[in-house]
Amino acid sequence: MLKERGAIMGADGRKKASREMLGELAGKARSAGRVAAKAAQDGAGRVSDLAQQARRKRMLAKYKPVFPKDFFSKDFDLPAMVVVEDEAARREVEICKGAIGWLSRNGGMDVFHLYEEAVSASGLALYPATVCDAVYYFDKVGGRFVDLCQYFEVIQKDKMTELRNIAYSLGAKECRLEAYEEEKSLRANKGKSSVKAKAGPVSSVLEGSVSASAEAGYSEGRSRRSSVVFAQKFEGSDNPVKPELHWYKNDRELISLIEMRCSGRNPMKEYSVKLDSMASSSMSISRAAKIDIAVKKIGAVSNFSFEGEAQSELRKRLVFEIVF
């Protein structure tokens, strides 16, 4: 009996151990399940983060917003063309919130679209004034962005100021700038001509003689339009000072004049120099053409051609006369 009881107790012990083992396994399973669930959640979170990062990159590439930290970074490459935009532009685009503007590329040129409210904080000098929707281009000599509508006029005034300063620094009593442009023309010369022909038999060779009372053709003529850009008088000085050159720093004739006057070896009384339009041009024809394309692509309206303005500048000839 004791033997049977012992056997029963042994069976009960085994059942108890089995239950404990099952409980332990169940606990481990539950723990493993929680770990797996958390891992799955973390994995899903990482997938979601990666998807959000990828979407953000796509949006940044599409809208190209410029934030203050980017703009004021030493690595930021500021384009030469700036457009002042209304602050309401792109207000609904989430990726653009907090930006001071955005970048675009039009006609092969990079353009910086700057919100009007951020102009003051940007530190950019917009000349002559800040106007919404206006397009500005960088003046490398003046270190400012000039309204495209007045760009060539402003640069022209700066050049004239530099020439007057050159004359004053060299001790001139008078100076004068004359501009002229040659216009080509093509005229037709109308004349009379007569033709006499003598014909023989059909089988013979046709013989003819031609005499002309006037020869018809074309002749090319040139007309010259000139105008005085400015005339200035000074007190004069025998102690010339070498002036600082900006727009005319590559004009060889003007540089030669300055060197002769400052050396004192040539006591000149009058001097006339033809200025090199190419050496002092505001910009190249190709760059002006790109600006015209960019202006059209950004939706700006203009009643003139920037390329045409650049060509007109190169056609002009300037004669600078100085009296000492």
Coordinates of N, CA, C and O in Angstrom, one line a residue, residues 32-125:
A32 N 8.6 36.0 -25.5 CA 9.2 36.0 -26.8 C 8.2 36.7 -27.8 O 8.6 37.5 -28.7
G33 N 6.9 36.5 -27.5 CA 5.9 37.2 -28.3 C 5.9 38.7 -28.2 O 5.8 39.4 -29.1
R34 N 6.1 39.1 -26.9 CA 6.2 40.6 -26.7 C 7.5 41.1 -27.3 O 7.4 42.2 -27.9
V35 N 8.6 40.4 -27.3 CA 9.8 40.8 -27.9 C 9.6 40.9 -29.4 O 10.0 41.9 -30.1
A36 N 9.0 39.9 -30.0 CA 8.7 39.8 -31.4 C 7.8 41.0 -31.8 O 8.1 41.6 -32.9
A37 N 6.8 41.2 -31.0 CA 5.9 42.3 -31.3 C 6.6 43.7 -31.3 O 6.4 44.5 -32.2
K38 N 7.4 43.8 -30.3 CA 8.2 45.1 -30.2 C 9.1 45.2 -31.4 O 9.3 46.3 -31.9
A39 N 9.8 44.1 -31.7 CA 10.7 44.2 -32.8 C 10.0 44.5 -34.1 O 10.5 45.3 -35.0
A40 N 8.8 43.9 -34.3 CA 8.0 44.2 -35.5 C 7.6 45.7 -35.5 O 7.6 46.3 -36.6
Q41 N 7.2 46.2 -34.3 CA 6.8 47.6 -34.3 C 8.0 48.5 -34.6 O 7.9 49.5 -35.3
D42 N 9.2 48.1 -34.0 CA 10.4 48.9 -34.3 C 10.7 48.9 -35.8 O 11.1 49.9 -36.4
G43 N 10.6 47.7 -36.4 CA 10.9 47.5 -37.8 C 10.0 48.3 -38.6 O 10.4 49.0 -39.6
A44 N 8.7 48.3 -38.3 CA 7.7 49.1 -39.0 C 8.0 50.6 -38.8 O 7.8 51.4 -39.8
G45 N 8.4 50.9 -37.6 CA 8.8 52.3 -37.4 C 10.0 52.8 -38.2 O 9.9 53.9 -38.8
R46 N 11.0 51.9 -38.3 CA 12.1 52.2 -39.1 C 11.7 52.3 -40.6 O 12.2 53.2 -41.3
V47 N 10.9 51.5 -41.1 CA 10.4 51.5 -42.5 C 9.7 52.8 -42.7 O 9.8 53.5 -43.7
S48 N 8.8 53.2 -41.7 CA 8.1 54.4 -41.8 C 9.0 55.6 -41.9 O 8.8 56.6 -42.7
D49 N 10.0 55.6 -41.0 CA 11.0 56.7 -41.0 C 11.7 56.8 -42.3 O 11.9 57.9 -42.8
L50 N 12.1 55.7 -42.8 CA 12.8 55.7 -44.1 C 11.9 56.2 -45.2 O 12.4 57.0 -46.1
A51 N 10.7 55.8 -45.2 CA 9.7 56.3 -46.2 C 9.5 57.8 -46.1 O 9.5 58.5 -47.1
Q52 N 9.4 58.3 -44.8 CA 9.3 59.8 -44.6 C 10.5 60.5 -45.1 O 10.4 61.6 -45.7
Q53 N 11.7 60.0 -44.8 CA 12.9 60.6 -45.2 C 13.0 60.7 -46.7 O 13.5 61.7 -47.3
A54 N 12.6 59.6 -47.4 CA 12.7 59.5 -48.8 C 11.7 60.5 -49.4 O 12.0 61.2 -50.4
R55 N 10.5 60.6 -48.8 CA 9.5 61.6 -49.3 C 10.0 63.0 -49.1 O 9.9 63.9 -50.0
R56 N 10.7 63.3 -48.0 CA 11.2 64.6 -47.7 C 12.3 65.0 -48.7 O 12.3 66.1 -49.2
K57 N 13.1 64.0 -49.1 CA 14.1 64.3 -50.1 C 13.5 64.6 -51.4 O 14.0 65.5 -52.1
R58 N 12.5 63.9 -51.8 CA 11.8 64.2 -53.0 C 11.2 65.6 -53.0 O 11.3 66.3 -54.0
M59 N 10.6 66.0 -51.9 CA 10.0 67.3 -51.8 C 11.0 68.4 -51.8 O 10.8 69.4 -52.5
L60 N 12.1 68.2 -51.2 CA 13.2 69.1 -51.2 C 13.8 69.3 -52.6 O 14.1 70.4 -53.0
A61 N 13.9 68.2 -53.3 CA 14.4 68.3 -54.7 C 13.4 69.0 -55.6 O 13.9 69.7 -56.5
K62 N 12.2 68.8 -55.3 CA 11.1 69.4 -56.2 C 11.0 70.9 -55.9 O 11.0 71.7 -56.9
Y63 N 10.9 71.3 -54.7 CA 10.6 72.7 -54.3 C 11.9 73.6 -54.0 O 11.9 74.8 -54.1
K64 N 13.0 72.9 -53.7 CA 14.3 73.5 -53.4 C 14.2 74.8 -52.5 O 14.6 75.9 -52.8
P65 N 13.6 74.6 -51.3 CA 13.5 75.7 -50.4 C 14.8 76.1 -49.8 O 15.7 75.3 -49.7
V66 N 15.0 77.4 -49.5 CA 16.2 77.9 -48.9 C 15.9 78.4 -47.5 O 15.1 79.3 -47.3
F67 N 16.4 77.8 -46.5 CA 16.2 78.1 -45.1 C 17.3 79.1 -44.6 O 18.4 79.1 -45.2
P68 N 17.0 79.9 -43.6 CA 18.1 80.8 -43.1 C 19.4 80.2 -42.8 O 20.4 80.8 -43.2
K69 N 19.4 79.0 -42.2 CA 20.7 78.4 -41.9 C 21.5 78.0 -43.2 O 22.7 78.0 -43.2
D70 N 20.8 77.7 -44.3 CA 21.4 77.4 -45.6 C 21.9 78.7 -46.2 O 23.0 78.7 -46.7
F71 N 21.1 79.7 -46.2 CA 21.4 81.0 -46.8 C 22.6 81.6 -46.2 O 23.5 82.2 -46.9
F72 N 22.7 81.6 -44.9 CA 23.9 82.3 -44.2 C 25.1 81.4 -44.1 O 26.1 81.8 -43.5
S73 N 25.0 80.2 -44.6 CA 26.1 79.3 -44.6 C 27.2 79.7 -45.6 O 26.9 80.2 -46.7
K74 N 28.5 79.6 -45.2 CA 29.5 80.0 -46.1 C 29.6 79.2 -47.4 O 30.2 79.6 -48.4
D75 N 28.9 78.0 -47.4 CA 28.9 77.2 -48.6 C 27.8 77.5 -49.5 O 27.7 76.9 -50.6
F76 N 26.9 78.4 -49.1 CA 25.8 78.7 -50.0 C 26.2 79.5 -51.2 O 26.9 80.6 -51.1
D77 N 25.9 79.1 -52.4 CA 26.3 79.7 -53.7 C 25.2 80.6 -54.1 O 24.2 80.1 -54.8
L78 N 25.2 81.9 -53.9 CA 24.2 82.8 -54.2 C 24.1 83.1 -55.7 O 25.1 83.5 -56.3
P79 N 23.0 82.8 -56.4 CA 22.9 83.0 -57.8 C 23.0 84.5 -58.2 O 22.8 85.4 -57.3
A80 N 23.4 84.8 -59.4 CA 23.5 86.2 -59.8 C 22.1 86.9 -60.1 O 22.1 88.1 -60.2
M81 N 21.1 86.1 -60.3 CA 19.8 86.6 -60.5 C 18.9 86.4 -59.3 O 18.8 85.3 -58.8
V82 N 18.2 87.4 -58.9 CA 17.3 87.4 -57.7 C 15.9 87.9 -58.1 O 15.8 88.9 -58.8
V83 N 14.9 87.2 -57.7 CA 13.5 87.6 -57.9 C 12.8 87.8 -56.6 O 12.9 86.9 -55.7
V84 N 12.2 89.0 -56.4 CA 11.5 89.2 -55.1 C 10.1 88.7 -55.2 O 9.3 89.0 -56.2
E85 N 9.7 87.8 -54.3 CA 8.5 87.1 -54.4 C 7.6 87.5 -53.2 O 8.0 87.9 -52.1
D86 N 6.2 87.4 -53.4 CA 5.3 87.6 -52.4 C 5.4 86.5 -51.3 O 5.5 85.4 -51.7
E87 N 5.2 86.9 -50.1 CA 5.4 85.9 -49.0 C 4.3 84.9 -49.0 O 4.4 83.8 -48.4
A88 N 3.2 85.1 -49.7 CA 2.1 84.1 -49.8 C 2.5 83.0 -50.7 O 1.8 81.9 -50.7
A89 N 3.5 83.1 -51.5 CA 3.9 82.1 -52.5 C 4.3 80.8 -51.7 O 5.1 80.9 -50.8
R90 N 3.8 79.7 -52.1 CA 4.1 78.4 -51.5 C 3.8 78.3 -50.0 O 4.4 77.5 -49.3
R91 N 2.9 79.1 -49.6 CA 2.5 79.1 -48.2 C 1.9 77.7 -47.7 O 2.1 77.3 -46.6
E92 N 1.2 77.1 -48.7 CA 0.5 75.9 -48.3 C 1.4 74.6 -48.5 O 1.0 73.5 -48.1
V93 N 2.6 74.8 -49.0 CA 3.6 73.7 -49.1 C 4.3 73.4 -47.8 O 5.0 74.3 -47.3
E94 N 4.1 72.3 -47.2 CA 4.6 72.0 -45.9 C 6.1 72.1 -45.9 O 6.7 72.6 -44.9
I95 N 6.8 71.6 -46.9 CA 8.3 71.5 -46.9 C 8.9 72.9 -47.0 O 10.1 73.1 -46.6
C96 N 8.1 73.9 -47.4 CA 8.6 75.3 -47.5 C 8.4 76.2 -46.3 O 8.9 77.3 -46.3
K97 N 7.8 75.6 -45.3 CA 7.5 76.4 -44.1 C 8.8 76.7 -43.4 O 9.7 75.9 -43.1
G98 N 9.0 78.0 -43.1 CA 10.3 78.4 -42.4 C 11.3 78.9 -43.4 O 12.4 79.4 -42.9
A99 N 11.1 78.7 -44.7 CA 12.1 79.1 -45.7 C 12.0 80.6 -46.0 O 11.0 81.2 -45.7
I100 N 13.1 81.2 -46.5 CA 13.1 82.6 -46.9 C 13.0 82.7 -48.4 O 13.0 83.9 -48.9
G101 N 12.9 81.6 -49.1 CA 12.8 81.6 -50.5 C 13.1 80.3 -51.1 O 13.0 79.3 -50.4
W102 N 13.4 80.2 -52.4 CA 13.7 78.9 -53.0 C 14.6 79.2 -54.2 O 14.8 80.3 -54.7
L103 N 15.2 78.1 -54.7 CA 16.0 78.1 -55.9 C 15.3 77.5 -57.1 O 14.5 76.6 -56.9
S104 N 15.7 78.0 -58.3 CA 15.2 77.4 -59.5 C 16.2 77.5 -60.6 O 17.2 78.3 -60.4
R105 N 16.1 76.8 -61.6 CA 17.0 76.9 -62.8 C 16.2 77.1 -64.0 O 15.3 76.3 -64.4
N106 N 16.5 78.2 -64.7 CA 15.7 78.6 -65.9 C 16.7 79.0 -67.0 O 17.5 79.9 -66.8
G107 N 16.5 78.4 -68.2 CA 17.3 78.8 -69.3 C 18.8 78.7 -69.1 O 19.6 79.5 -69.6
G108 N 19.2 77.7 -68.3 CA 20.7 77.6 -68.0 C 21.2 78.5 -66.9 O 22.4 78.5 -66.7
M109 N 20.3 79.2 -66.2 CA 20.7 80.1 -65.2 C 20.0 79.8 -63.8 O 18.9 79.4 -63.8
D110 N 20.8 79.8 -62.8 CA 20.3 79.6 -61.4 C 19.6 80.9 -61.0 O 20.2 82.0 -61.2
V111 N 18.5 80.8 -60.3 CA 17.7 82.0 -59.9 C 17.3 81.8 -58.4 O 16.9 80.7 -58.0
F112 N 17.5 82.8 -57.6 CA 17.1 82.8 -56.2 C 15.9 83.6 -56.0 O 15.8 84.8 -56.3
H113 N 14.8 82.9 -55.6 CA 13.5 83.6 -55.3 C 13.5 84.0 -53.8 O 13.4 83.1 -53.0
L114 N 13.5 85.2 -53.5 CA 13.6 85.7 -52.2 C 12.3 86.4 -51.7 O 11.7 87.2 -52.5
Y115 N 11.7 85.9 -50.6 CA 10.5 86.5 -50.1 C 10.7 88.0 -49.8 O 11.8 88.3 -49.2
E116 N 9.7 88.8 -50.1 CA 9.9 90.3 -49.9 C 10.1 90.6 -48.4 O 10.9 91.4 -48.0
E117 N 9.5 89.8 -47.5 CA 9.6 90.1 -46.1 C 11.0 89.7 -45.6 O 11.4 90.1 -44.5
A118 N 11.8 88.9 -46.3 CA 13.1 88.5 -45.9 C 14.2 89.3 -46.5 O 15.4 89.0 -46.2
V119 N 13.9 90.3 -47.3 CA 14.9 91.0 -48.0 C 15.8 91.8 -47.0 O 17.0 91.7 -47.1
S120 N 15.2 92.4 -46.1 CA 16.0 93.2 -45.1 C 16.9 92.3 -44.3 O 18.1 92.6 -44.1
A121 N 16.4 91.1 -43.8 CA 17.2 90.2 -43.0 C 18.3 89.6 -43.8 O 19.4 89.2 -43.3
S122 N 18.1 89.4 -45.2 CA 19.1 88.8 -46.0 C 20.4 89.6 -46.2 O 21.4 89.0 -46.4
G123 N 20.2 90.9 -46.0 CA 21.4 91.8 -46.2 C 21.7 92.1 -47.6 O 22.7 92.8 -47.9
L124 N 20.9 91.6 -48.6 CA 21.2 91.9 -50.0 C 20.8 93.3 -50.4 O 19.7 93.8 -50.0
A125 N 21.6 94.0 -51.1 CA 21.4 95.3 -51.6 C 20.7 95.3 -52.9 O 21.3 94.9 -53.9

